[in-house]
Amino acid sequence: MTHDLLALLIAGCVVFAGAVVQGGVGFGLGLLAAPVVTVLDPTVMPAAVQVVNAVLPLLTLLAEWRAIDWRGLGFALLGRLPGGVLGGLVVVYVSGQVLGVLVGVMVLAAVAVTAAAVAVPRNRATLAAAGLLSGITGTATGIGGPPVAIVYQHDKGPRIRATLAMYFFLAATQSLAILAAVGKLPLRALAAGALLIPFLVAGYAVSGPLRRFLDGGRIRAGILLVATASAFVLITRSLTG
């Protein structure tokens, strides 16, 4: 077995698992895929993960698009636009290590506050702020789900998944455009992302039982768990270089 084929199979298995998680919770693909793909081949990051980030939401939208919170989505995207631009600048000029630690600590703090039964209000300001932070980290690291998901944690599963799916689709396409504009979108990275799509489709196809389990009153706990894991992954990856 060649090195490239082995790397593809490892990355594919991780994308499969990430698709299962995101199919149930609404986010989490980047959490699992970004660190592993970075280790296997850092030259295709973050573009390869952004390719799968753009494709997976389409599968969710096919099933649950009617549940989208269009008003909230608009405010999140309003913050995401400048956040994506800032994320592109981070890729070029700023240390990803510093960004990863900072964002990881912020996500952990947000999880601790909300787990203590302090509700995060969902309004124009919080949605725009979450979109801004998500834009920066999503474009720079491939992990942009936790900020927006935390704002939506008290909603119903279908609405969370559908709104996040539309948000991630538009966000990922924006990130890919920005990476292209700053010269960080090689064809090799696009090809790597495309090769992972079959694993992604298979993962989403088997995520139905997890969706049903979480929709039985467990979606908030799932969001906080995945957000916490995302924060630890960001911090660990940043500190270990």
Coordinates of C-alpha atoms in Angstrom, one line a residue:
M1 CA 0.0 0.0 0.0
T2 CA 1.5 3.4 -1.0
H3 CA 1.9 6.2 1.4
D4 CA -0.7 8.4 -0.5
L5 CA -3.3 5.6 -0.4
L6 CA -2.8 5.0 3.3
A7 CA -3.1 8.7 4.0
L8 CA -6.3 8.9 2.0
L9 CA -7.8 5.9 3.9
I10 CA -6.9 7.4 7.3
A11 CA -8.3 10.8 6.4
G12 CA -11.3 9.2 4.9
C13 CA -12.1 7.3 8.1
V14 CA -11.8 10.5 10.1
V15 CA -14.1 12.4 7.6
F16 CA -16.6 9.5 7.9
A17 CA -16.6 9.8 11.7
G18 CA -16.9 13.6 11.4
A19 CA -19.8 13.3 9.1
V20 CA -21.6 11.0 11.5
V21 CA -21.1 13.6 14.3
Q22 CA -22.1 16.6 12.2
G23 CA -25.1 14.7 10.8
G24 CA -26.4 14.4 14.4
V25 CA -25.2 17.5 16.2
G26 CA -25.0 20.0 13.3
F27 CA -21.3 20.6 13.4
G28 CA -18.1 18.7 14.2
L29 CA -16.6 17.6 10.9
G30 CA -13.8 20.2 11.1
L31 CA -13.1 19.2 14.7
L32 CA -12.1 15.7 13.6
A33 CA -10.9 16.2 10.1
A34 CA -8.7 19.4 10.4
P35 CA -6.1 18.1 12.9
V36 CA -5.7 14.7 11.1
V37 CA -5.4 16.1 7.6
T38 CA -3.0 18.7 8.9
V39 CA -0.7 15.9 10.3
L40 CA -1.0 13.8 7.1
D41 CA -0.4 16.6 4.7
P42 CA -0.3 20.2 5.9
T43 CA 0.2 21.6 2.4
V44 CA -3.5 20.9 1.6
M45 CA -4.8 22.7 4.6
P46 CA -7.1 24.5 5.2
A47 CA -8.5 24.2 1.7
A48 CA -9.1 20.4 1.7
V49 CA -11.3 20.6 4.8
Q50 CA -13.2 23.6 3.4
V51 CA -14.2 21.5 0.4
V52 CA -15.8 18.8 2.6
N53 CA -17.2 21.6 4.8
A54 CA -19.0 22.9 1.7
V55 CA -20.4 19.6 0.6
L56 CA -21.7 18.0 3.8
P57 CA -24.2 20.8 4.6
L58 CA -25.9 20.1 1.2
L59 CA -26.9 16.6 2.5
T60 CA -28.4 18.1 5.6
L61 CA -30.3 20.7 3.7
L62 CA -31.8 18.1 1.4
A63 CA -33.6 16.6 4.4
E64 CA -34.2 19.6 6.8
W65 CA -34.0 22.9 4.8
R66 CA -37.6 23.9 5.9
A67 CA -36.3 24.3 9.5
I68 CA -33.8 27.1 8.7
D69 CA -33.8 30.2 10.9
W70 CA -33.4 32.7 8.0
R71 CA -33.4 35.8 10.3
G72 CA -30.7 34.4 12.6
L73 CA -28.7 33.1 9.7
G74 CA -28.6 36.6 8.2
F75 CA -27.1 38.2 11.3
A76 CA -24.5 35.3 11.6
L77 CA -23.5 35.8 8.0
L78 CA -23.2 39.5 8.6
G79 CA -20.5 38.9 11.1
R80 CA -19.0 36.0 9.0
L81 CA -18.2 38.2 6.0
P82 CA -15.5 40.3 7.7
G83 CA -14.5 37.4 9.9
G84 CA -13.7 35.4 6.8
V85 CA -11.5 38.2 5.4
L86 CA -9.7 38.4 8.8
G87 CA -9.2 34.7 8.7
G88 CA -7.6 34.9 5.3
L89 CA -5.2 37.5 6.6
V90 CA -4.4 35.3 9.6
V91 CA -3.4 32.5 7.2
V92 CA -0.9 34.8 5.5
Y93 CA 0.4 37.0 8.4
V94 CA -0.5 35.7 11.8
S95 CA 0.6 32.7 13.9
G96 CA -2.1 30.1 13.8
Q97 CA -0.8 28.8 17.2
V98 CA -1.7 32.1 18.9
L99 CA -5.1 32.1 17.3
G100 CA -5.8 28.5 18.1
V101 CA -5.0 28.9 21.8
L102 CA -7.0 32.1 22.1
V103 CA -10.1 30.8 20.4
G104 CA -9.9 27.5 22.3
V105 CA -9.9 29.3 25.6
M106 CA -12.8 31.5 24.6
V107 CA -14.9 28.4 23.5
L108 CA -14.1 26.6 26.8
A109 CA -15.2 29.8 28.7
A110 CA -18.4 29.9 26.7
V111 CA -19.2 26.3 27.4
A112 CA -18.5 26.7 31.1
V113 CA -20.8 29.7 31.3
T114 CA -23.7 28.0 29.5
A115 CA -23.2 24.7 31.3
A116 CA -23.8 26.6 34.5
A117 CA -27.3 27.4 33.2
V118 CA -26.4 30.9 32.2
A119 CA -28.3 31.3 28.9
V120 CA -26.5 32.9 25.9
P121 CA -29.1 35.2 24.4
R122 CA -29.7 34.7 20.7
N123 CA -30.0 38.2 19.3
R124 CA -28.5 40.3 16.5
A125 CA -25.3 41.1 18.5
T126 CA -24.5 37.6 19.7
L127 CA -25.2 36.1 16.3
A128 CA -23.0 38.6 14.5
A129 CA -20.2 38.2 17.1
A130 CA -20.4 34.4 16.7
G131 CA -20.3 34.7 12.9
L132 CA -17.3 37.0 13.2
L133 CA -15.3 34.6 15.4
S134 CA -16.4 31.6 13.3
G135 CA -15.3 33.4 10.1
I136 CA -11.8 34.0 11.5
T137 CA -11.3 30.5 12.9
G138 CA -13.1 28.6 10.1
T139 CA -11.0 30.2 7.3
A140 CA -7.7 30.0 9.2
T141 CA -8.1 26.5 10.8
G142 CA -11.1 24.7 9.3
I143 CA -12.8 24.6 12.7
G144 CA -15.5 27.3 12.8
G145 CA -18.6 25.6 14.2
P146 CA -18.6 26.1 18.0
P147 CA -19.3 29.9 18.3
V148 CA -22.6 29.7 16.2
A149 CA -23.6 26.4 17.6
I150 CA -23.4 27.6 21.2
V151 CA -25.7 30.5 20.4
Y152 CA -28.3 28.0 19.0
Q153 CA -27.9 25.3 21.7
H154 CA -31.3 25.8 23.2
D155 CA -33.2 25.3 20.0
K156 CA -34.6 22.1 18.5
G157 CA -32.4 19.7 16.6
P158 CA -33.8 20.1 13.1
R159 CA -33.6 23.9 13.3
I160 CA -30.0 23.8 14.7
R161 CA -28.8 21.4 12.0
A162 CA -30.6 23.2 9.1
T163 CA -29.5 26.7 10.1
L164 CA -25.9 25.6 10.7
A165 CA -25.9 23.6 7.4
M166 CA -26.8 26.7 5.4
Y167 CA -24.4 28.8 7.4
F168 CA -21.5 26.3 6.9
F169 CA -22.2 25.9 3.2
L170 CA -22.1 29.7 2.5
A171 CA -19.2 30.1 5.0
A172 CA -17.1 27.4 3.4
T173 CA -17.6 28.7 -0.1
Q174 CA -16.6 32.2 1.1
S175 CA -13.5 30.7 2.8
L176 CA -12.5 28.9 -0.4
A177 CA -12.9 32.2 -2.4
I178 CA -10.8 34.1 0.1
L179 CA -8.1 31.4 0.1
A180 CA -8.0 31.6 -3.7
A181 CA -7.7 35.4 -3.5
V182 CA -4.7 35.2 -1.2
G183 CA -3.0 32.4 -3.2
K184 CA -3.7 29.6 -0.6
L185 CA -5.9 27.4 -2.8
P186 CA -3.8 25.0 -4.8
L187 CA -5.4 22.5 -7.1
R188 CA -3.8 19.7 -5.1
A189 CA -5.8 20.7 -2.1
L190 CA -9.1 20.8 -4.0
A191 CA -8.3 17.4 -5.4
A192 CA -7.6 16.1 -1.8
G193 CA -10.9 17.4 -0.6
A194 CA -12.8 15.9 -3.6
L195 CA -11.3 12.4 -2.8
L196 CA -12.8 12.6 0.7
I197 CA -16.4 13.3 -0.4
P198 CA -17.4 9.6 -0.8
F199 CA -16.4 9.0 2.9
L200 CA -18.4 12.0 3.9
V201 CA -21.5 10.8 2.1
A202 CA -21.2 7.4 3.7
G203 CA -20.8 9.0 7.2
Y204 CA -23.9 11.1 6.8
A205 CA -25.9 8.2 5.5
V206 CA -25.4 6.3 8.8
S207 CA -25.9 9.3 11.1
G208 CA -29.7 8.8 11.3
P209 CA -29.7 6.9 14.7
L210 CA -27.6 9.6 16.3
R211 CA -30.0 12.3 15.1
R212 CA -32.9 10.5 16.5
F213 CA -31.1 10.0 19.8
L214 CA -30.1 13.6 20.2
D215 CA -33.5 14.9 19.2
G216 CA -34.9 13.2 22.2
G217 CA -33.9 16.1 24.4
R218 CA -30.1 15.6 24.2
I219 CA -29.1 18.1 21.5
R220 CA -27.8 20.7 23.9
A221 CA -25.6 18.3 25.7
G222 CA -24.2 17.1 22.3
I223 CA -23.4 20.6 21.3
L224 CA -21.6 21.4 24.5
L225 CA -19.6 18.2 24.3
V226 CA -18.5 18.7 20.7
A227 CA -17.7 22.4 21.4
T228 CA -15.5 21.4 24.3
A229 CA -13.7 18.8 22.3
S230 CA -13.2 21.4 19.5
A231 CA -11.6 23.8 22.0
F232 CA -9.2 21.1 23.4
V233 CA -8.2 20.1 19.8
L234 CA -7.5 23.7 18.9
I235 CA -5.4 24.3 22.0
T236 CA -3.5 21.1 21.9
R237 CA -2.8 21.4 18.2
S238 CA -1.6 25.0 18.6
L239 CA 0.6 24.3 21.6
T240 CA 2.2 21.2 20.0
G241 CA 2.9 23.1 16.8

